[in-house]
Amino acid sequence: MACASEKEKYQQWLAQINQVCGRFAARPLPGEFIGELETSYARSLKLSTVTTAGVNLFRSREEIKLGNDAWFYTVFQLEGSAIVEQNDRQSVLEAGDITLIDASRPCSIYWPERSRQISLLLPRQIVEQQCRFQAIRCAHPLSRQLPTVQLSFRLLKESMENGDLSDRESEAALEAMVCLLRPAFQEQETAPRKERQFRNVLALIDEHLQSPALRPEWIAAESGMSVRSLYRMFADKGLVVAQYIKNRRLDLCAQALRATGDEEKLAGIGYSWGFADHSHFSTAFKQRFGVSPGEYRRRYR
């Protein structure tokens, strides 16, 4: 990469990656550098097609601090091969394979030779809702021979070709993609007692989300543990009990907003999921989804 114009091309490509995919750093590899990036947005589907060679793209703790970690990258390998590393796991992706990368953890991708792949941004909240906080295998290659992988490629292709998708339809496509791939991405191991207990607590919360009595003290008593143990259980997952309950309620409010018309009052939807104060509901909703409940419903109408 001695040529000035080639260095400039390299820097421009990296700047594009940082703008579209989040903060990354890079280092050149031996051989010719190729760097091309195409972006595509179909409502909730945010895609980037990377064609590259002779470079190592990576995210360290520094890049994660400076960027957005609210995503998982679903990588669809189209041509050539790529080496992906995360969580002390290294995998080789061949054409037709899929893998998942967690934006909140350091990762590294090597393209020694010409490679082409699509990176689809999956919102963390969708993955967490589908997987219920179970361990997820990142940088694990899902073979093109798997029927779920073939279906996912087909769903991605058809979604990209359909420019008339609504917000609701594109989000449904994302959820379908996660649902298809979830069994292959989840760690295949018997859950220890603490993990089973945590899942039971999540099920209890879901069962009583509409109840105003749903508080940490009540949950702890119903689960046969101390409040301190409950807090520690959630802290071990990087969660706060009250915040989890609020976010879960907001997610179900969003689901209701997508399914109802203008005749359903916004305050009534918030109240039905435990938000007694409409102003508090509206503020919390905007913090989570970036728009007010009314605007959110208009977008999905």
CSV table of C-alpha atoms in Angstrom, one decimal:
chain,number,residue,atom,x,y,z
A,1,MET,CA,0.0,0.0,0.0
A,2,ALA,CA,2.8,2.3,-0.9
A,3,CYS,CA,0.9,4.3,-3.6
A,4,ALA,CA,-0.6,7.6,-2.2
A,5,SER,CA,-3.8,7.1,-4.1
A,6,GLU,CA,-4.2,3.5,-2.7
A,7,LYS,CA,-3.6,4.8,0.8
A,8,GLU,CA,-6.3,7.5,0.2
A,9,LYS,CA,-8.7,4.8,-1.1
A,10,TYR,CA,-8.0,2.7,2.0
A,11,GLN,CA,-8.7,5.7,4.4
A,12,GLN,CA,-11.9,6.6,2.5
A,13,TRP,CA,-13.2,3.0,2.7
A,14,LEU,CA,-12.5,2.9,6.5
A,15,ALA,CA,-14.3,6.2,6.9
A,16,GLN,CA,-17.3,4.8,5.1
A,17,ILE,CA,-17.3,1.7,7.3
A,18,ASN,CA,-17.2,3.9,10.4
A,19,GLN,CA,-20.1,5.9,9.1
A,20,VAL,CA,-22.3,3.1,8.1
A,21,CYS,CA,-21.4,0.1,10.3
A,22,GLY,CA,-20.1,1.6,13.5
A,23,ARG,CA,-16.6,2.4,14.8
A,24,PHE,CA,-13.9,0.0,13.5
A,25,ALA,CA,-10.1,0.2,13.2
A,26,ALA,CA,-8.2,-1.6,10.4
A,27,ARG,CA,-4.7,-2.7,9.4
A,28,PRO,CA,-3.5,-3.7,6.0
A,29,LEU,CA,-2.6,-7.3,5.1
A,30,PRO,CA,-0.1,-8.5,2.5
A,31,GLY,CA,-1.3,-8.3,-1.1
A,32,GLU,CA,-3.6,-6.0,-3.1
A,33,PHE,CA,-6.1,-3.9,-1.2
A,34,ILE,CA,-9.7,-3.9,-2.4
A,35,GLY,CA,-12.3,-1.8,-0.6
A,36,GLU,CA,-15.9,-1.2,-1.7
A,37,LEU,CA,-19.0,-0.6,0.3
A,38,GLU,CA,-22.7,-0.5,-0.8
A,39,THR,CA,-25.5,0.4,1.6
A,40,SER,CA,-29.1,-0.4,1.5
A,41,TYR,CA,-32.0,0.7,3.7
A,42,ALA,CA,-35.4,-0.9,3.5
A,43,ARG,CA,-37.2,0.6,6.5
A,44,SER,CA,-35.9,-1.4,9.5
A,45,LEU,CA,-33.5,-3.5,7.3
A,46,LYS,CA,-30.1,-1.8,7.5
A,47,LEU,CA,-27.6,-3.6,5.2
A,48,SER,CA,-24.1,-3.0,3.9
A,49,THR,CA,-22.4,-5.1,1.2
A,50,VAL,CA,-18.6,-5.2,1.7
A,51,THR,CA,-16.3,-6.2,-1.1
A,52,THR,CA,-12.7,-6.3,0.1
A,53,ALA,CA,-9.3,-7.9,0.2
A,54,GLY,CA,-5.9,-7.4,1.9
A,55,VAL,CA,-7.3,-5.9,5.1
A,56,ASN,CA,-8.1,-6.8,8.8
A,57,LEU,CA,-11.1,-4.9,10.2
A,58,PHE,CA,-11.5,-5.0,14.0
A,59,ARG,CA,-13.2,-3.5,17.0
A,60,SER,CA,-11.3,-3.1,20.3
A,61,ARG,CA,-12.7,-1.8,23.6
A,62,GLU,CA,-11.7,1.7,22.4
A,63,GLU,CA,-13.9,1.5,19.2
A,64,ILE,CA,-16.8,0.1,21.2
A,65,LYS,CA,-16.6,3.0,23.7
A,66,LEU,CA,-16.8,5.5,20.8
A,67,GLY,CA,-19.5,3.7,18.9
A,68,ASN,CA,-22.9,2.2,19.2
A,69,ASP,CA,-23.1,-1.3,20.7
A,70,ALA,CA,-26.9,-1.7,20.4
A,71,TRP,CA,-26.6,-4.2,17.6
A,72,PHE,CA,-25.6,-7.6,16.4
A,73,TYR,CA,-24.0,-8.0,13.0
A,74,THR,CA,-25.4,-10.9,11.0
A,75,VAL,CA,-22.8,-11.7,8.3
A,76,PHE,CA,-24.0,-13.4,5.1
A,77,GLN,CA,-20.9,-14.6,3.1
A,78,LEU,CA,-21.6,-14.2,-0.6
A,79,GLU,CA,-18.3,-14.8,-2.3
A,80,GLY,CA,-14.8,-15.9,-1.3
A,81,SER,CA,-14.0,-16.5,2.4
A,82,ALA,CA,-13.4,-14.5,5.6
A,83,ILE,CA,-11.8,-15.3,9.0
A,84,VAL,CA,-13.9,-14.1,11.9
A,85,GLU,CA,-12.8,-13.9,15.6
A,86,GLN,CA,-14.8,-13.2,18.7
A,87,ASN,CA,-14.9,-14.6,22.3
A,88,ASP,CA,-11.7,-16.6,21.8
A,89,ARG,CA,-13.4,-18.4,18.8
A,90,GLN,CA,-12.0,-18.2,15.3
A,91,SER,CA,-14.1,-19.4,12.3
A,92,VAL,CA,-13.7,-19.4,8.5
A,93,LEU,CA,-16.8,-18.3,6.5
A,94,GLU,CA,-17.2,-19.8,3.1
A,95,ALA,CA,-19.7,-18.6,0.4
A,96,GLY,CA,-23.2,-19.3,1.6
A,97,ASP,CA,-22.4,-19.4,5.4
A,98,ILE,CA,-23.8,-17.1,8.0
A,99,THR,CA,-22.4,-15.9,11.4
A,100,LEU,CA,-23.3,-13.5,14.2
A,101,ILE,CA,-21.1,-10.8,15.7
A,102,ASP,CA,-21.9,-9.0,18.9
A,103,ALA,CA,-21.2,-5.2,18.5
A,104,SER,CA,-20.6,-4.9,22.3
A,105,ARG,CA,-17.5,-7.1,22.3
A,106,PRO,CA,-14.2,-7.0,20.6
A,107,CYS,CA,-14.1,-8.7,17.2
A,108,SER,CA,-11.8,-9.1,14.2
A,109,ILE,CA,-12.4,-10.0,10.5
A,110,TYR,CA,-9.6,-10.9,8.1
A,111,TRP,CA,-9.9,-10.7,4.3
A,112,PRO,CA,-6.6,-12.0,2.9
A,113,GLU,CA,-8.2,-12.5,-0.6
A,114,ARG,CA,-11.1,-11.0,-2.4
A,115,SER,CA,-14.3,-11.5,-0.4
A,116,ARG,CA,-17.9,-10.2,-0.6
A,117,GLN,CA,-20.4,-10.3,2.2
A,118,ILE,CA,-23.6,-8.6,3.5
A,119,SER,CA,-23.8,-7.3,7.0
A,120,LEU,CA,-27.3,-7.0,8.4
A,121,LEU,CA,-27.8,-4.9,11.6
A,122,LEU,CA,-30.0,-6.7,14.1
A,123,PRO,CA,-31.3,-4.5,17.0
A,124,ARG,CA,-30.1,-6.0,20.3
A,125,GLN,CA,-33.7,-5.7,21.7
A,126,ILE,CA,-35.0,-8.1,19.0
A,127,VAL,CA,-32.3,-10.7,19.7
A,128,GLU,CA,-32.7,-10.5,23.4
A,129,GLN,CA,-36.5,-10.9,23.2
A,130,GLN,CA,-36.2,-13.9,20.9
A,131,CYS,CA,-33.3,-15.6,22.8
A,132,ARG,CA,-34.5,-14.6,26.3
A,133,PHE,CA,-30.9,-13.7,27.4
A,134,GLN,CA,-29.6,-17.2,26.8
A,135,ALA,CA,-25.9,-17.5,25.8
A,136,ILE,CA,-25.4,-16.8,22.1
A,137,ARG,CA,-22.6,-18.3,20.0
A,138,CYS,CA,-20.8,-15.5,18.2
A,139,ALA,CA,-18.3,-16.1,15.4
A,140,HIS,CA,-19.8,-19.5,14.9
A,141,PRO,CA,-20.3,-20.4,11.2
A,142,LEU,CA,-23.7,-21.7,10.2
A,143,SER,CA,-23.2,-23.9,7.1
A,144,ARG,CA,-24.9,-23.1,3.8
A,145,GLN,CA,-26.1,-26.8,4.0
A,146,LEU,CA,-28.5,-25.9,6.8
A,147,PRO,CA,-32.1,-25.4,5.7
A,148,THR,CA,-32.5,-22.5,8.1
A,149,VAL,CA,-29.5,-20.8,6.6
A,150,GLN,CA,-30.9,-21.2,3.1
A,151,LEU,CA,-34.3,-19.9,4.2
A,152,SER,CA,-32.6,-16.8,5.8
A,153,PHE,CA,-30.6,-16.1,2.6
A,154,ARG,CA,-33.9,-16.3,0.6
A,155,LEU,CA,-35.7,-14.0,3.1
A,156,LEU,CA,-32.9,-11.5,3.0
A,157,LYS,CA,-32.8,-11.5,-0.8
A,158,GLU,CA,-36.6,-11.1,-1.2
A,159,SER,CA,-36.7,-8.3,1.5
A,160,MET,CA,-33.9,-6.4,-0.3
A,161,GLU,CA,-35.7,-6.6,-3.6
A,162,ASN,CA,-39.0,-5.4,-2.2
A,163,GLY,CA,-38.8,-1.6,-2.0
A,164,ASP,CA,-42.4,-1.3,-0.8
A,165,LEU,CA,-41.9,-2.9,2.6
A,166,SER,CA,-43.5,-1.0,5.4
A,167,ASP,CA,-41.8,-0.4,8.8
A,168,ARG,CA,-44.0,-3.1,10.3
A,169,GLU,CA,-43.2,-5.6,7.5
A,170,SER,CA,-39.4,-4.9,7.6
A,171,GLU,CA,-39.4,-5.4,11.4
A,172,ALA,CA,-41.3,-8.6,11.0
A,173,ALA,CA,-38.7,-9.8,8.5
A,174,LEU,CA,-36.0,-9.1,11.1
A,175,GLU,CA,-37.8,-11.0,13.8
A,176,ALA,CA,-38.4,-13.9,11.4
A,177,MET,CA,-34.7,-14.0,10.6
A,178,VAL,CA,-33.8,-14.2,14.3
A,179,CYS,CA,-36.4,-16.8,14.9
A,180,LEU,CA,-35.0,-18.9,12.0
A,181,LEU,CA,-31.4,-18.7,13.2
A,182,ARG,CA,-32.0,-18.8,16.9
A,183,PRO,CA,-31.6,-22.5,17.5
A,184,ALA,CA,-28.3,-22.6,15.7
A,185,PHE,CA,-26.9,-19.5,17.4
A,186,GLN,CA,-27.8,-20.5,21.0
A,187,GLU,CA,-25.2,-22.4,23.0
A,188,GLN,CA,-26.1,-26.1,23.1
A,189,GLU,CA,-25.6,-26.8,26.8
A,190,THR,CA,-27.7,-27.8,29.8
A,191,ALA,CA,-28.7,-24.8,31.7
A,192,PRO,CA,-27.3,-24.8,35.3
A,193,ARG,CA,-29.6,-24.2,38.3
A,194,LYS,CA,-29.0,-20.4,38.4
A,195,GLU,CA,-29.8,-20.1,34.7
A,196,ARG,CA,-33.1,-22.1,35.1
A,197,GLN,CA,-34.0,-19.9,38.1
A,198,PHE,CA,-33.3,-16.7,36.0
A,199,ARG,CA,-35.6,-18.0,33.2
A,200,ASN,CA,-38.3,-18.8,35.7
A,201,VAL,CA,-38.1,-15.2,37.1
A,202,LEU,CA,-38.4,-13.8,33.5
A,203,ALA,CA,-41.4,-16.0,32.9
A,204,LEU,CA,-43.0,-14.7,36.2
A,205,ILE,CA,-42.4,-11.1,35.2
A,206,ASP,CA,-44.0,-11.7,31.8
A,207,GLU,CA,-47.0,-13.3,33.4
A,208,HIS,CA,-47.6,-10.3,35.7
A,209,LEU,CA,-46.4,-7.4,33.5
A,210,GLN,CA,-49.9,-5.8,33.7
A,211,SER,CA,-50.0,-5.9,37.5
A,212,PRO,CA,-49.2,-2.7,39.4
A,213,ALA,CA,-47.8,-5.0,42.2
A,214,LEU,CA,-44.9,-6.1,40.0
A,215,ARG,CA,-42.0,-4.9,42.0
A,216,PRO,CA,-38.6,-6.4,43.0
A,217,GLU,CA,-39.9,-7.2,46.5
A,218,TRP,CA,-42.9,-9.1,45.2
A,219,ILE,CA,-40.8,-10.9,42.5
A,220,ALA,CA,-38.2,-12.0,45.1
A,221,ALA,CA,-40.9,-13.3,47.5
A,222,GLU,CA,-42.7,-15.2,44.8
A,223,SER,CA,-39.4,-16.7,43.6
A,224,GLY,CA,-38.3,-17.7,47.1
A,225,MET,CA,-35.2,-15.5,47.3
A,226,SER,CA,-34.0,-12.3,48.9
A,227,VAL,CA,-34.3,-9.0,47.1
A,228,ARG,CA,-30.5,-8.7,47.2
A,229,SER,CA,-30.2,-12.1,45.5
A,230,LEU,CA,-32.6,-11.0,42.8
A,231,TYR,CA,-30.6,-7.8,42.2
A,232,ARG,CA,-27.4,-9.8,42.0
A,233,MET,CA,-29.0,-12.3,39.6
A,234,PHE,CA,-29.9,-9.5,37.2
A,235,ALA,CA,-26.6,-7.7,37.7
A,236,ASP,CA,-24.7,-10.8,36.6
A,237,LYS,CA,-26.5,-10.4,33.2
A,238,GLY,CA,-25.7,-6.7,33.0
A,239,LEU,CA,-29.3,-5.8,33.9
A,240,VAL,CA,-31.3,-3.8,36.4
A,241,VAL,CA,-34.6,-5.4,37.6
A,242,ALA,CA,-36.7,-2.2,37.4
A,243,GLN,CA,-35.2,-1.2,34.0
A,244,TYR,CA,-35.8,-4.7,32.6
A,245,ILE,CA,-39.5,-4.5,33.6
A,246,LYS,CA,-39.9,-1.1,32.2
A,247,ASN,CA,-38.3,-2.0,28.9
A,248,ARG,CA,-40.4,-5.2,28.6
A,249,ARG,CA,-43.5,-3.2,29.2
A,250,LEU,CA,-42.5,-0.7,26.5
A,251,ASP,CA,-41.7,-3.4,24.0
A,252,LEU,CA,-45.3,-4.8,24.5
A,253,CYS,CA,-46.7,-1.3,24.3
A,254,ALA,CA,-44.9,-0.9,20.9
A,255,GLN,CA,-46.4,-4.2,19.8
A,256,ALA,CA,-49.8,-3.0,20.7
A,257,LEU,CA,-49.3,0.3,18.9
A,258,ARG,CA,-48.4,-1.5,15.7
A,259,ALA,CA,-51.6,-3.6,16.0
A,260,THR,CA,-54.2,-0.9,16.9
A,261,GLY,CA,-55.8,2.0,15.1
A,262,ASP,CA,-56.3,5.7,16.2
A,263,GLU,CA,-59.5,4.7,18.1
A,264,GLU,CA,-57.3,3.1,20.8
A,265,LYS,CA,-56.1,5.9,23.1
A,266,LEU,CA,-52.4,6.1,23.7
A,267,ALA,CA,-52.8,6.6,27.4
A,268,GLY,CA,-55.0,3.5,27.6
A,269,ILE,CA,-52.3,1.4,25.9
A,270,GLY,CA,-49.7,2.6,28.4
A,271,TYR,CA,-52.0,2.1,31.3
A,272,SER,CA,-52.9,-1.5,30.3
A,273,TRP,CA,-49.1,-2.3,30.5
A,274,GLY,CA,-48.5,-0.7,33.9
A,275,PHE,CA,-47.9,2.9,33.0
A,276,ALA,CA,-50.3,4.9,35.2
A,277,ASP,CA,-48.9,8.3,34.2
A,278,HIS,CA,-49.2,9.1,30.4
A,279,SER,CA,-46.4,11.7,30.6
A,280,HIS,CA,-44.0,9.2,32.1
A,281,PHE,CA,-45.1,6.6,29.5
A,282,SER,CA,-44.5,9.0,26.6
A,283,THR,CA,-41.1,10.1,27.9
A,284,ALA,CA,-39.9,6.5,28.6
A,285,PHE,CA,-41.2,5.3,25.2
A,286,LYS,CA,-39.3,8.1,23.3
A,287,GLN,CA,-36.1,7.2,25.2
A,288,ARG,CA,-36.4,3.6,24.1
A,289,PHE,CA,-37.6,4.0,20.5
A,290,GLY,CA,-36.5,7.5,19.6
A,291,VAL,CA,-40.0,8.7,18.8
A,292,SER,CA,-43.2,9.4,20.7
A,293,PRO,CA,-46.0,6.7,20.9
A,294,GLY,CA,-48.2,8.7,18.5
A,295,GLU,CA,-45.4,9.0,15.9
A,296,TYR,CA,-44.5,5.4,16.3
A,297,ARG,CA,-48.1,4.3,15.6
A,298,ARG,CA,-48.3,6.6,12.6
A,299,ARG,CA,-45.2,5.1,11.1
A,300,TYR,CA,-46.6,1.6,11.3
A,301,ARG,CA,-50.1,2.5,10.2
